[in-house]
Amino acid sequence: MDDLIIAGEKFSSRLIMGTGGAPSLEVLDRALVASGTRLTTVAMRRLDPAARGSVLDVLRRRDIKVLPNTAGCFTAGDAVLTARLAREALGTDWVKLEVIADERTLLPDPIETFDAAERLVADGFTVLPYIGDDPALARRLEQAGCAAVMPLGAPIGSGLGIRNPHSIELIVEAAGVPVILDAGIGTASDAALAMELGCDAVLLATAVTRAQRPDLMAAAMKGAVEAGRLARLAGRIPRRRYAEASSPVGP
Amino acid sequence: MKVTINGSARELPHGTTVAQAVRILTSATTGVAVAVNDEVVTRGTWETTALSDSDRVEVLTAVQGG
């Protein structure tokens, strides 16, 4: 598999994992290993003195790069503060920028996201914004200096797959930075489709962590992302209305 | 003086530093970040930053998510 390159940094896997939703750190650990991921998201929350073990220990042990997110933020100001706290706590200036509009849909707020992206880029962050499947916004965020764009396939945790493949293709066609399909993946074929559409990587969590067997689904996602990437590079045949014989016709 | 740490009101002696406030919750000094009144306090200045009455202290760490 060819490397994924974001902001000049190489990753040998094109599957970016989230850590949300796993029933335990042990289950998460096995799923991360099975996925082959080299980049994984975490959230920032108030320290709980009673908490045992840390997701950071798991990532450190597996030598997986940590990508803090700004999940739970509703305004650009909240997201910028959360990113700065993550930089302080984790020693990384990478951030998955996520500013949601409301708790029912968890859809990203484009206005607040763009505002936060501009401020974070100016502050030296490597910004990977989570956005709707909007080609115009993706282009504006790239122009603002974001290191990647991360359009959704469907709402977070919905498992509905890629609801608008055409928009994802339009984003891919125009993008000069990596396009990472983020959110909505339900099963392996969704991840393969994202890669066939030309996405550079897939980010998913729930589809693995809440599967009945997370480690098995993680392995499935790994295979699907690789298969989809290879198919994209290979160049699929055009779709035809009628048959085209693959055996010689005639006597 | 009264300060709020992660949403809980606490009575602390005058001159309490950010470092002392963090130690109430955890002995960890890595993987943790602090904001006082929505401004990040960098780790290098925890020992020398004194809290004031009514300060809001947030002590954050990474958890599963995203």
PDB file of C-alpha atoms in Angstrom, chain B residues 1-63:
ATOM      1  CA  MET B   1     -10.742  31.842  48.741  1.00  0.00           C
ATOM      2  CA  LYS B   2     -13.266  30.009  46.596  1.00  0.00           C
ATOM      3  CA  VAL B   3     -12.250  28.540  43.263  1.00  0.00           C
ATOM      4  CA  THR B   4     -14.014  26.143  40.941  1.00  0.00           C
ATOM      5  CA  ILE B   5     -12.043  23.104  39.789  1.00  0.00           C
ATOM      6  CA  ASN B   6     -13.654  21.065  37.020  1.00  0.00           C
ATOM      7  CA  GLY B   7     -17.051  22.408  37.990  1.00  0.00           C
ATOM      8  CA  SER B   8     -16.760  21.750  41.754  1.00  0.00           C
ATOM      9  CA  ALA B   9     -16.475  24.647  44.206  1.00  0.00           C
ATOM     10  CA  ARG B  10     -13.483  24.374  46.550  1.00  0.00           C
ATOM     11  CA  GLU B  11     -12.168  26.442  49.450  1.00  0.00           C
ATOM     12  CA  LEU B  12      -8.398  26.875  49.031  1.00  0.00           C
ATOM     13  CA  PRO B  13      -5.785  28.927  50.934  1.00  0.00           C
ATOM     14  CA  HIS B  14      -4.725  32.244  49.413  1.00  0.00           C
ATOM     15  CA  GLY B  15      -1.677  31.850  47.215  1.00  0.00           C
ATOM     16  CA  THR B  16      -2.575  28.328  46.075  1.00  0.00           C
ATOM     17  CA  THR B  17      -0.795  27.694  42.775  1.00  0.00           C
ATOM     18  CA  VAL B  18      -2.067  25.976  39.658  1.00  0.00           C
ATOM     19  CA  ALA B  19       0.363  23.122  40.378  1.00  0.00           C
ATOM     20  CA  GLN B  20      -1.177  22.599  43.843  1.00  0.00           C
ATOM     21  CA  ALA B  21      -4.692  22.698  42.415  1.00  0.00           C
ATOM     22  CA  VAL B  22      -3.782  20.044  39.833  1.00  0.00           C
ATOM     23  CA  ARG B  23      -2.291  17.799  42.536  1.00  0.00           C
ATOM     24  CA  ILE B  24      -5.697  17.733  44.276  1.00  0.00           C
ATOM     25  CA  LEU B  25      -6.943  15.707  41.298  1.00  0.00           C
ATOM     26  CA  THR B  26      -3.895  13.841  40.039  1.00  0.00           C
ATOM     27  CA  SER B  27      -0.202  13.237  40.533  1.00  0.00           C
ATOM     28  CA  ALA B  28       0.237  13.104  36.742  1.00  0.00           C
ATOM     29  CA  THR B  29       2.068  15.994  35.101  1.00  0.00           C
ATOM     30  CA  THR B  30       2.053  14.656  31.557  1.00  0.00           C
ATOM     31  CA  GLY B  31      -1.026  14.170  29.424  1.00  0.00           C
ATOM     32  CA  VAL B  32      -2.774  16.908  31.410  1.00  0.00           C
ATOM     33  CA  ALA B  33      -3.565  20.508  30.495  1.00  0.00           C
ATOM     34  CA  VAL B  34      -4.955  23.381  32.547  1.00  0.00           C
ATOM     35  CA  ALA B  35      -7.033  26.415  31.692  1.00  0.00           C
ATOM     36  CA  VAL B  36      -7.829  29.153  34.183  1.00  0.00           C
ATOM     37  CA  ASN B  37     -10.765  31.328  33.167  1.00  0.00           C
ATOM     38  CA  ASP B  38     -10.573  29.933  29.615  1.00  0.00           C
ATOM     39  CA  GLU B  39      -6.863  30.719  29.162  1.00  0.00           C
ATOM     40  CA  VAL B  40      -4.305  27.919  28.878  1.00  0.00           C
ATOM     41  CA  VAL B  41      -1.686  27.870  31.654  1.00  0.00           C
ATOM     42  CA  THR B  42       1.411  26.182  30.211  1.00  0.00           C
ATOM     43  CA  ARG B  43       2.989  23.468  32.323  1.00  0.00           C
ATOM     44  CA  GLY B  44       6.182  25.462  32.835  1.00  0.00           C
ATOM     45  CA  THR B  45       4.257  28.133  34.722  1.00  0.00           C
ATOM     46  CA  TRP B  46       2.034  25.935  36.943  1.00  0.00           C
ATOM     47  CA  GLU B  47       4.329  26.391  39.973  1.00  0.00           C
ATOM     48  CA  THR B  48       4.509  30.159  39.640  1.00  0.00           C
ATOM     49  CA  THR B  49       0.895  30.915  38.738  1.00  0.00           C
ATOM     50  CA  ALA B  50      -1.184  31.727  41.829  1.00  0.00           C
ATOM     51  CA  LEU B  51      -4.939  31.341  41.711  1.00  0.00           C
ATOM     52  CA  SER B  52      -7.289  34.172  42.657  1.00  0.00           C
ATOM     53  CA  ASP B  53     -10.694  34.173  44.312  1.00  0.00           C
ATOM     54  CA  SER B  54     -13.495  33.034  41.935  1.00  0.00           C
ATOM     55  CA  ASP B  55     -11.100  31.532  39.391  1.00  0.00           C
ATOM     56  CA  ARG B  56     -12.471  28.751  37.201  1.00  0.00           C
ATOM     57  CA  VAL B  57      -9.886  26.004  36.800  1.00  0.00           C
ATOM     58  CA  GLU B  58     -10.285  23.295  34.175  1.00  0.00           C
ATOM     59  CA  VAL B  59      -7.979  20.267  34.288  1.00  0.00           C
ATOM     60  CA  LEU B  60      -8.283  18.174  31.134  1.00  0.00           C
ATOM     61  CA  THR B  61      -6.853  14.972  29.790  1.00  0.00           C
ATOM     62  CA  ALA B  62      -7.360  12.748  26.765  1.00  0.00           C
ATOM     63  CA  VAL B  63     -10.179  10.194  26.826  1.00  0.00           C
TER      64      VAL B  63
END
